[in-house]
Amino acid sequence: MTSRPPKRTPGSAKPAAGIDPQIYATFVSDLKRKIVEARHRASLSVNRELILLYWTIGRDILARQEREGWGTKVIDRLADDLRQAFPEMTGLSARNLKYMRSFAEAWPHGGFVQQVVALLPWGHNVRLLDAIKAPEERAWYARQAIEHGWSRNVLAHQIDSNLFARQGSALTNFSRTLPAEQSELAQQILKDPYAFDFLALGPEMLERDLERGLIEHLRLLILELGKGFAFVGSQYHLEVGGQDYYLDLLFYHLRLRCYVVIELKIEDFKPEFAGKMNFYLSAVDDQLRHPHDKPTIGIILCKGRNEVIVEYALRDSSKPMGVAQYQLSHALPPQFAGDLPTVEEFAREFPLMSVMKLRIEIERALRDLAVAKGIAANRPVGIMNMLRDLQRHGIAPSSTQEMLRAIRVMNEASHGVDVDADAAKQAVAIGTIFVAELREIGTGD
């Protein structure tokens, strides 16, 4: 006679079982994501209704002033009456009512308000009103702030750096070397000049100083480059014809679906820079580009450029590339240097900086170990590929599995994605142990 499991009555609990930590962690992470997304949608809804209310108030004030001939003093009276009627409600000061009036005057079309500016917080809209008078430029910044998720400080920085005029201004050959559907977007992602005002380098700087400074401020660099740039590596190794070459900076652009090579020059543009970039783009297309990737794009960043020389240099190039300038901040006066936080203070305050710096250190340590053990591949490889190579040769550190999980956090931080501070700290702890093990293996023979 075949035995059967005991019949479960409705509502009876399933027999207790051990909880898999990884499955549980994934489940909790999924719930957290859903809660955050729901709260975000709720906050957007509340913000949208508030902005539409402010626009309606401003529109009604404008209409009454035009119809009744009321002067500006009516706004002070309105502020007193509305605050008495709604004492619990903030934002009804005379100053804010005047902003509401200006807001309605700046955006007369209700459809645009509902679809665009109502998605921005009031502080963003006030900044746009204060800083920009041209309607087309103001609308452009509003759309960009929504698309890129800029905070108010970032929006202010982009306005102060005149991003509207810089966007799409680099000299390129994209219209001739890229398909029509890609060339316009590629043109728009390039700026001229690039504002590296987060760097303070002296006149005697070397190209490696510029590169090192950009890598140390990777999040700010990605913010300046724009949405879609994913960091792949610095001094990225390529082997061509048995000789070694190193790309200053290599990115992958998520919207363009292509690699982007950036070469840094501390001098004015020279024609030979285009020839070297053409060579690099051919090598990346041959060694890294996947079948579904679009052609690799090159950006040459120079201290200065002569437009005629650039035009001649790019005219006959078959590879898509652009030339742009960059601007650096002036070195800080000595009396202000003591007021700045130290590197250690920055690391404590912003753990993501430590994550990105450690990611670069891990990549270099992996490459050094691969070379020392004679297992370096005959092609450029990333962190994950190098880890797999070590595992295949049986020399991977004991902390490799933990490192594989931490790499995701490091990649997100390097690509400009905000990650949880605790996750960043844990990734740093795992990565520090991993680097120490790599170096111990490298010196073990």
Short mmCIF file of C-alpha atoms in Angstrom, two decimals:
data_model
loop_
_atom_site.label_atom_id
_atom_site.label_comp_id
_atom_site.label_asym_id
_atom_site.label_seq_id
_atom_site.Cartn_x
_atom_site.Cartn_y
_atom_site.Cartn_z
CA MET A 1 0.00 0.00 0.00
CA THR A 2 1.38 3.38 -1.07
CA SER A 3 1.72 5.91 1.75
CA ARG A 4 0.43 9.39 1.15
CA PRO A 5 1.49 12.67 2.74
CA PRO A 6 -0.84 13.91 5.45
CA LYS A 7 -3.77 15.94 4.15
CA ARG A 8 -3.46 19.67 4.81
CA THR A 9 -6.49 21.44 6.11
CA PRO A 10 -7.34 24.90 4.80
CA GLY A 11 -5.23 27.53 6.52
CA SER A 12 -2.69 25.06 7.84
CA ALA A 13 0.91 26.23 7.58
CA LYS A 14 3.42 24.69 5.21
CA PRO A 15 6.04 22.62 7.03
CA ALA A 16 8.92 24.84 8.15
CA ALA A 17 11.94 24.88 5.89
CA GLY A 18 15.29 26.63 5.94
CA ILE A 19 15.36 30.06 4.32
CA ASP A 20 17.89 30.41 1.53
CA PRO A 21 19.77 33.66 2.34
CA GLN A 22 20.30 34.60 -1.30
CA ILE A 23 16.65 34.02 -2.29
CA TYR A 24 15.47 35.94 0.78
CA ALA A 25 17.85 38.84 0.08
CA THR A 26 16.59 39.02 -3.52
CA PHE A 27 12.99 38.98 -2.28
CA VAL A 28 13.62 41.81 0.21
CA SER A 29 15.49 43.81 -2.43
CA ASP A 30 12.54 43.44 -4.81
CA LEU A 31 10.07 44.61 -2.15
CA LYS A 32 12.25 47.61 -1.31
CA ARG A 33 12.40 48.55 -4.98
CA LYS A 34 8.60 48.37 -5.31
CA ILE A 35 8.11 50.50 -2.18
CA VAL A 36 10.60 53.11 -3.38
CA GLU A 37 8.95 53.23 -6.82
CA ALA A 38 5.47 53.59 -5.29
CA ARG A 39 6.62 56.39 -2.97
CA HIS A 40 8.30 58.08 -5.91
CA ARG A 41 5.10 57.93 -7.97
CA ALA A 42 3.12 59.33 -5.04
CA SER A 43 5.56 62.20 -4.55
CA LEU A 44 5.45 62.99 -8.27
CA SER A 45 1.67 63.08 -8.16
CA VAL A 46 1.64 65.45 -5.18
CA ASN A 47 4.30 67.67 -6.77
CA ARG A 48 2.40 67.79 -10.07
CA GLU A 49 -0.81 68.92 -8.38
CA LEU A 50 1.06 71.59 -6.42
CA ILE A 51 2.80 72.98 -9.53
CA LEU A 52 -0.50 73.04 -11.44
CA LEU A 53 -2.10 74.89 -8.50
CA TYR A 54 0.71 77.46 -8.51
CA TRP A 55 0.33 77.92 -12.26
CA THR A 56 -3.45 78.36 -11.91
CA ILE A 57 -3.01 80.95 -9.14
CA GLY A 58 -0.46 82.82 -11.21
CA ARG A 59 -2.66 82.71 -14.31
CA ASP A 60 -5.67 84.04 -12.35
CA ILE A 61 -3.61 86.87 -10.85
CA LEU A 62 -2.40 87.83 -14.32
CA ALA A 63 -5.92 87.76 -15.74
CA ARG A 64 -7.34 89.89 -12.90
CA GLN A 65 -4.58 92.45 -13.13
CA GLU A 66 -5.18 92.83 -16.86
CA ARG A 67 -8.98 92.91 -16.52
CA GLU A 68 -9.28 95.08 -13.41
CA GLY A 69 -6.15 97.16 -13.82
CA TRP A 70 -4.81 96.07 -10.41
CA GLY A 71 -1.22 96.98 -9.61
CA THR A 72 1.47 94.88 -7.96
CA LYS A 73 0.35 95.87 -4.44
CA VAL A 74 -2.63 93.55 -4.76
CA ILE A 75 -0.25 90.61 -4.40
CA ASP A 76 0.74 91.68 -0.86
CA ARG A 77 -2.96 91.89 0.06
CA LEU A 78 -3.64 88.50 -1.50
CA ALA A 79 -0.79 86.94 0.45
CA ASP A 80 -2.23 88.20 3.78
CA ASP A 81 -5.75 86.99 2.97
CA LEU A 82 -4.65 83.55 1.72
CA ARG A 83 -2.37 82.93 4.70
CA GLN A 84 -5.22 83.79 7.08
CA ALA A 85 -7.49 81.37 5.24
CA PHE A 86 -4.85 78.60 5.05
CA PRO A 87 -2.47 79.11 8.01
CA GLU A 88 -1.18 75.53 7.76
CA MET A 89 -0.13 75.91 4.12
CA THR A 90 3.34 77.12 3.20
CA GLY A 91 4.20 78.81 -0.10
CA LEU A 92 1.61 81.59 0.02
CA SER A 93 3.99 84.45 0.75
CA ALA A 94 3.92 87.57 -1.39
CA ARG A 95 7.29 86.62 -2.83
CA ASN A 96 6.04 83.20 -3.87
CA LEU A 97 2.83 84.63 -5.33
CA LYS A 98 4.95 86.91 -7.50
CA TYR A 99 6.87 83.83 -8.67
CA MET A 100 3.54 82.14 -9.48
CA ARG A 101 2.58 85.13 -11.59
CA SER A 102 5.95 85.03 -13.38
CA PHE A 103 5.58 81.25 -13.74
CA ALA A 104 2.23 81.59 -15.55
CA GLU A 105 3.59 84.41 -17.67
CA ALA A 106 6.66 82.36 -18.66
CA TRP A 107 4.61 79.25 -19.52
CA PRO A 108 1.32 80.47 -21.06
CA HIS A 109 0.38 77.09 -22.54
CA GLY A 110 -1.30 74.79 -20.04
CA GLY A 111 -0.52 71.65 -22.04
CA PHE A 112 3.24 72.21 -21.79
CA VAL A 113 2.92 72.92 -18.08
CA GLN A 114 1.07 69.64 -17.48
CA GLN A 115 3.39 67.53 -19.63
CA VAL A 116 6.76 69.05 -18.72
CA VAL A 117 7.28 71.67 -16.04
CA ALA A 118 4.71 70.17 -13.65
CA LEU A 119 7.11 67.22 -13.37
CA LEU A 120 9.79 69.49 -11.87
CA PRO A 121 9.86 70.57 -8.22
CA TRP A 122 8.98 74.19 -7.50
CA GLY A 123 12.59 75.02 -6.59
CA HIS A 124 13.71 73.92 -10.08
CA ASN A 125 11.06 76.11 -11.69
CA VAL A 126 12.05 79.11 -9.62
CA ARG A 127 15.68 78.63 -10.66
CA LEU A 128 14.63 78.51 -14.32
CA LEU A 129 12.64 81.73 -13.90
CA ASP A 130 15.51 83.52 -12.18
CA ALA A 131 18.32 82.39 -14.48
CA ILE A 132 16.88 82.14 -18.01
CA LYS A 133 14.81 84.63 -19.95
CA ALA A 134 14.73 83.04 -23.44
CA PRO A 135 11.67 80.71 -23.66
CA GLU A 136 13.35 78.18 -25.96
CA GLU A 137 16.41 77.87 -23.73
CA ARG A 138 14.29 77.66 -20.57
CA ALA A 139 12.18 74.86 -22.09
CA TRP A 140 15.35 73.01 -23.12
CA TYR A 141 16.74 73.04 -19.57
CA ALA A 142 13.36 71.92 -18.20
CA ARG A 143 13.30 68.89 -20.49
CA GLN A 144 16.93 68.05 -19.76
CA ALA A 145 16.37 68.25 -16.00
CA ILE A 146 13.51 65.74 -16.30
CA GLU A 147 15.36 63.39 -18.64
CA HIS A 148 18.55 63.32 -16.58
CA GLY A 149 16.97 63.61 -13.12
CA TRP A 150 19.04 66.67 -12.18
CA SER A 151 18.87 67.96 -8.63
CA ARG A 152 18.43 71.70 -8.17
CA ASN A 153 22.17 72.15 -7.58
CA VAL A 154 23.02 70.18 -10.72
CA LEU A 155 20.51 72.23 -12.73
CA ALA A 156 22.09 75.43 -11.41
CA HIS A 157 25.54 74.14 -12.34
CA GLN A 158 24.46 73.24 -15.86
CA ILE A 159 22.91 76.67 -16.35
CA ASP A 160 25.98 78.43 -14.95
CA SER A 161 28.24 76.40 -17.26
CA ASN A 162 26.07 77.43 -20.26
CA LEU A 163 25.30 73.84 -21.23
CA PHE A 164 22.63 74.98 -23.71
CA ALA A 165 25.23 76.71 -25.87
CA ARG A 166 27.86 73.98 -25.41
CA GLN A 167 25.67 71.00 -26.25
CA GLY A 168 26.20 69.71 -29.78
CA SER A 169 28.87 72.32 -30.56
CA ALA A 170 31.89 70.05 -31.07
CA LEU A 171 33.42 69.84 -34.54
CA THR A 172 32.72 66.37 -35.97
CA ASN A 173 32.43 64.36 -39.17
CA PHE A 174 29.39 62.44 -37.91
CA SER A 175 27.04 63.54 -40.70
CA ARG A 176 29.37 61.86 -43.21
CA THR A 177 30.54 58.78 -41.28
CA LEU A 178 27.42 57.69 -39.36
CA PRO A 179 23.92 56.65 -40.45
CA ALA A 180 21.42 59.52 -40.37
CA GLU A 181 19.50 58.11 -37.40
CA GLN A 182 22.68 57.94 -35.31
CA SER A 183 24.61 61.01 -36.46
CA GLU A 184 22.21 63.59 -35.01
CA LEU A 185 22.06 61.92 -31.60
CA ALA A 186 25.84 61.45 -31.58
CA GLN A 187 26.31 65.13 -32.40
CA GLN A 188 24.07 66.15 -29.52
CA ILE A 189 25.96 64.13 -26.91
CA LEU A 190 29.17 66.07 -27.61
CA LYS A 191 29.84 69.47 -26.08
CA ASP A 192 32.31 72.24 -26.70
CA PRO A 193 33.92 73.18 -24.47
CA TYR A 194 33.70 70.56 -21.73
CA ALA A 195 33.71 72.14 -18.28
CA PHE A 196 36.09 70.26 -15.99
CA ASP A 197 35.78 72.91 -13.32
CA PHE A 198 36.00 70.24 -10.63
CA LEU A 199 39.72 69.99 -11.44
CA ALA A 200 42.35 72.47 -10.31
CA LEU A 201 45.53 71.67 -12.22
CA GLY A 202 48.46 74.00 -12.69
CA PRO A 203 49.97 75.11 -16.00
CA GLU A 204 52.74 72.48 -15.71
CA MET A 205 50.32 69.56 -15.71
CA LEU A 206 50.96 66.46 -17.79
CA GLU A 207 48.37 64.44 -19.71
CA ARG A 208 48.54 61.71 -17.07
CA ASP A 209 47.70 64.36 -14.42
CA LEU A 210 44.58 65.33 -16.38
CA GLU A 211 43.57 61.69 -16.81
CA ARG A 212 44.19 60.88 -13.15
CA GLY A 213 42.15 63.88 -12.05
CA LEU A 214 39.21 62.88 -14.23
CA ILE A 215 39.26 59.30 -12.97
CA GLU A 216 39.43 60.44 -9.33
CA HIS A 217 36.33 62.56 -10.03
CA LEU A 218 34.62 59.94 -12.17
CA ARG A 219 31.07 60.71 -11.08
CA LEU A 220 31.52 64.38 -11.92
CA LEU A 221 33.13 63.45 -15.24
CA ILE A 222 30.14 61.25 -16.16
CA LEU A 223 27.78 64.04 -15.13
CA GLU A 224 29.61 66.43 -17.48
CA LEU A 225 29.75 63.88 -20.32
CA GLY A 226 26.00 63.37 -20.03
CA LYS A 227 23.44 60.62 -19.69
CA GLY A 228 24.26 57.26 -21.19
CA PHE A 229 28.04 57.11 -20.70
CA ALA A 230 29.12 53.90 -18.95
CA PHE A 231 32.76 53.76 -17.84
CA VAL A 232 34.74 50.79 -19.19
CA GLY A 233 38.32 51.63 -18.22
CA SER A 234 41.26 54.01 -18.26
CA GLN A 235 44.54 53.27 -20.06
CA TYR A 236 42.58 50.46 -21.69
CA HIS A 237 45.01 47.99 -23.24
CA LEU A 238 44.88 47.00 -26.89
CA GLU A 239 47.36 44.74 -28.68
CA VAL A 240 47.79 45.35 -32.38
CA GLY A 241 50.44 43.64 -34.49
CA GLY A 242 52.29 42.45 -31.39
CA GLN A 243 52.56 45.98 -29.98
CA ASP A 244 50.78 47.45 -26.95
CA TYR A 245 48.55 50.51 -27.10
CA TYR A 246 46.56 52.19 -24.33
CA LEU A 247 43.37 54.24 -24.70
CA ASP A 248 43.15 57.18 -22.29
CA LEU A 249 39.46 56.59 -21.49
CA LEU A 250 37.01 54.04 -22.86
CA PHE A 251 33.24 54.31 -22.41
CA TYR A 252 30.18 52.56 -23.78
CA HIS A 253 27.22 54.76 -24.63
CA LEU A 254 23.95 53.06 -23.75
CA ARG A 255 21.72 55.10 -26.09
CA LEU A 256 24.06 55.11 -29.06
CA ARG A 257 24.91 51.43 -28.47
CA CYS A 258 28.56 51.94 -29.27
CA TYR A 259 31.99 52.29 -27.67
CA VAL A 260 33.35 55.81 -27.20
CA VAL A 261 37.12 56.40 -27.13
CA ILE A 262 38.29 59.62 -25.45
CA GLU A 263 41.83 60.87 -25.95
CA LEU A 264 43.13 63.71 -23.75
CA LYS A 265 45.58 66.33 -24.98
CA ILE A 266 47.07 69.19 -22.94
CA GLU A 267 47.88 71.17 -26.08
CA ASP A 268 46.03 72.58 -29.07
CA PHE A 269 44.70 70.18 -31.69
CA LYS A 270 47.19 68.82 -34.24
CA PRO A 271 46.28 66.92 -37.43
CA GLU A 272 48.21 63.83 -36.33
CA PHE A 273 45.77 63.42 -33.40
CA ALA A 274 43.05 62.47 -35.91
CA GLY A 275 45.27 59.84 -37.53
CA LYS A 276 46.01 58.21 -34.20
CA MET A 277 42.32 58.26 -33.23
CA ASN A 278 41.41 56.69 -36.58
CA PHE A 279 43.81 53.84 -35.75
CA TYR A 280 42.32 53.37 -32.28
CA LEU A 281 38.75 53.28 -33.62
CA SER A 282 39.68 50.61 -36.16
CA ALA A 283 41.25 48.49 -33.42
CA VAL A 284 38.25 48.84 -31.06
CA ASP A 285 35.82 48.02 -33.87
CA ASP A 286 37.85 44.91 -34.67
CA GLN A 287 38.55 43.67 -31.14
CA LEU A 288 35.69 44.89 -28.92
CA ARG A 289 32.70 45.74 -31.06
CA HIS A 290 29.90 43.16 -31.05
CA PRO A 291 27.80 42.43 -34.15
CA HIS A 292 24.87 44.54 -32.88
CA ASP A 293 27.02 47.49 -31.74
CA LYS A 294 27.12 50.67 -33.80
CA PRO A 295 30.46 52.05 -35.08
CA THR A 296 32.84 53.22 -32.35
CA ILE A 297 33.07 57.00 -31.89
CA GLY A 298 36.19 58.97 -30.98
CA ILE A 299 36.37 62.22 -29.00
CA ILE A 300 39.61 64.18 -28.94
CA LEU A 301 39.65 66.64 -26.03
CA CYS A 302 42.22 69.40 -26.48
CA LYS A 303 43.26 72.55 -24.69
CA GLY A 304 42.35 74.51 -27.82
CA ARG A 305 41.64 74.05 -31.53
CA ASN A 306 41.70 75.86 -34.86
CA GLU A 307 38.46 75.15 -36.70
CA VAL A 308 40.04 75.14 -40.15
CA ILE A 309 42.75 72.68 -39.11
CA VAL A 310 40.17 70.40 -37.50
CA GLU A 311 37.98 70.52 -40.60
CA TYR A 312 40.89 69.51 -42.85
CA ALA A 313 42.00 66.74 -40.45
CA LEU A 314 38.52 65.17 -40.26
CA ARG A 315 37.52 65.69 -43.89
CA ASP A 316 38.86 62.41 -45.30
CA SER A 317 38.64 60.27 -42.18
CA SER A 318 36.39 57.24 -42.57
CA LYS A 319 35.87 56.87 -38.81
CA PRO A 320 33.39 58.96 -36.78
CA MET A 321 35.20 61.37 -34.48
CA GLY A 322 34.85 64.81 -32.99
CA VAL A 323 37.17 67.43 -31.55
CA ALA A 324 36.26 69.55 -28.53
CA GLN A 325 37.99 71.78 -26.03
CA TYR A 326 37.95 71.56 -22.25
CA GLN A 327 38.15 74.14 -19.50
CA LEU A 328 39.73 73.66 -16.07
CA SER A 329 39.18 75.62 -12.89
CA HIS A 330 41.91 77.87 -11.60
CA ALA A 331 44.00 76.54 -8.74
CA LEU A 332 42.60 77.44 -5.33
CA PRO A 333 44.36 80.19 -3.38
CA PRO A 334 46.43 78.79 -0.47
CA GLN A 335 44.23 80.49 2.14
CA PHE A 336 41.25 78.38 1.01
CA ALA A 337 43.07 75.06 0.76
CA GLY A 338 42.83 74.39 4.51
CA ASP A 339 39.04 74.71 4.39
CA LEU A 340 38.66 71.80 1.98
CA PRO A 341 38.01 68.27 3.29
CA THR A 342 40.84 65.76 3.06
CA VAL A 343 40.69 62.67 0.85
CA GLU A 344 39.94 60.59 3.97
CA GLU A 345 37.07 62.90 4.93
CA PHE A 346 35.66 62.67 1.43
CA ALA A 347 35.89 58.88 1.55
CA ARG A 348 33.97 58.80 4.83
CA GLU A 349 31.35 61.26 3.61
CA PHE A 350 30.95 59.83 0.12
CA PRO A 351 31.58 56.06 0.12
CA LEU A 352 30.82 55.88 -3.62
CA MET A 353 34.10 57.66 -4.32
CA SER A 354 35.93 54.88 -2.53
CA VAL A 355 33.98 52.30 -4.54
CA MET A 356 34.99 53.77 -7.89
CA LYS A 357 38.61 54.27 -6.90
CA LEU A 358 38.81 50.67 -5.64
CA ARG A 359 37.24 49.34 -8.85
CA ILE A 360 40.08 50.85 -10.85
CA GLU A 361 42.62 49.41 -8.39
CA ILE A 362 41.05 45.94 -8.72
CA GLU A 363 41.19 46.08 -12.52
CA ARG A 364 44.88 46.98 -12.42
CA ALA A 365 45.69 44.31 -9.82
CA LEU A 366 43.91 41.66 -11.91
CA ARG A 367 45.82 42.69 -15.02
CA ASP A 368 49.15 42.66 -13.14
CA LEU A 369 48.46 39.18 -11.76
CA ALA A 370 47.45 37.85 -15.19
CA VAL A 371 50.69 39.15 -16.68
CA ALA A 372 52.77 37.80 -13.79
CA LYS A 373 51.24 34.33 -14.18
CA GLY A 374 51.56 34.36 -17.98
CA ILE A 375 47.84 33.99 -18.61
CA ALA A 376 47.13 37.42 -20.07
CA ALA A 377 44.72 37.09 -23.00
CA ASN A 378 45.66 38.31 -26.47
CA ARG A 379 42.75 40.74 -26.36
CA PRO A 380 41.51 43.50 -24.03
CA VAL A 381 39.45 42.05 -21.18
CA GLY A 382 37.27 43.42 -18.44
CA ILE A 383 37.11 42.57 -14.73
CA MET A 384 34.61 39.73 -15.15
CA ASN A 385 36.60 38.09 -17.95
CA MET A 386 39.84 38.37 -15.98
CA LEU A 387 38.18 36.78 -12.95
CA ARG A 388 36.96 33.89 -15.08
CA ASP A 389 40.48 33.43 -16.49
CA LEU A 390 41.89 33.18 -12.96
CA GLN A 391 39.21 30.66 -11.99
CA ARG A 392 39.96 28.50 -15.04
CA HIS A 393 43.64 28.44 -14.07
CA GLY A 394 42.83 27.63 -10.44
CA ILE A 395 44.52 30.72 -8.97
CA ALA A 396 41.46 32.82 -8.09
CA PRO A 397 41.45 34.29 -4.54
CA SER A 398 39.22 32.68 -1.94
CA SER A 399 37.05 35.81 -1.84
CA THR A 400 36.23 35.65 -5.59
CA GLN A 401 32.57 34.66 -5.14
CA GLU A 402 31.95 37.57 -2.79
CA MET A 403 33.83 39.81 -5.21
CA LEU A 404 31.53 38.80 -8.07
CA ARG A 405 28.56 40.12 -6.09
CA ALA A 406 30.39 43.30 -5.10
CA ILE A 407 31.34 44.05 -8.72
CA ARG A 408 27.72 44.87 -9.53
CA VAL A 409 27.71 47.64 -6.92
CA MET A 410 31.05 48.96 -8.19
CA ASN A 411 29.87 48.99 -11.79
CA GLU A 412 26.70 50.87 -10.88
CA ALA A 413 28.69 53.47 -8.94
CA SER A 414 31.18 53.86 -11.80
CA HIS A 415 28.31 54.41 -14.24
CA GLY A 416 26.91 57.25 -12.17
CA VAL A 417 24.07 55.27 -10.55
CA ASP A 418 23.30 56.05 -6.92
CA VAL A 419 23.74 52.97 -4.74
CA ASP A 420 22.94 52.29 -1.12
CA ALA A 421 25.66 53.61 1.22
CA ASP A 422 25.77 50.37 3.21
CA ALA A 423 26.12 48.34 0.01
CA ALA A 424 28.94 50.64 -1.08
CA LYS A 425 30.78 50.21 2.22
CA GLN A 426 30.39 46.43 2.05
CA ALA A 427 31.70 46.41 -1.54
CA VAL A 428 34.75 48.42 -0.42
CA ALA A 429 35.43 45.97 2.43
CA ILE A 430 35.18 42.96 0.10
CA GLY A 431 37.24 44.65 -2.60
CA THR A 432 40.02 45.61 -0.18
CA ILE A 433 40.39 42.00 0.95
CA PHE A 434 40.27 40.84 -2.68
CA VAL A 435 43.08 43.21 -3.77
CA ALA A 436 45.26 42.05 -0.87
CA GLU A 437 44.73 38.41 -1.89
CA LEU A 438 45.55 39.22 -5.53
CA ARG A 439 48.84 40.80 -4.52
CA GLU A 440 49.68 37.92 -2.19
CA ILE A 441 49.11 35.42 -5.02
CA GLY A 442 51.19 37.57 -7.37
CA THR A 443 54.18 37.54 -5.02
CA GLY A 444 53.75 33.94 -3.89
CA ASP A 445 56.06 32.31 -6.41
#
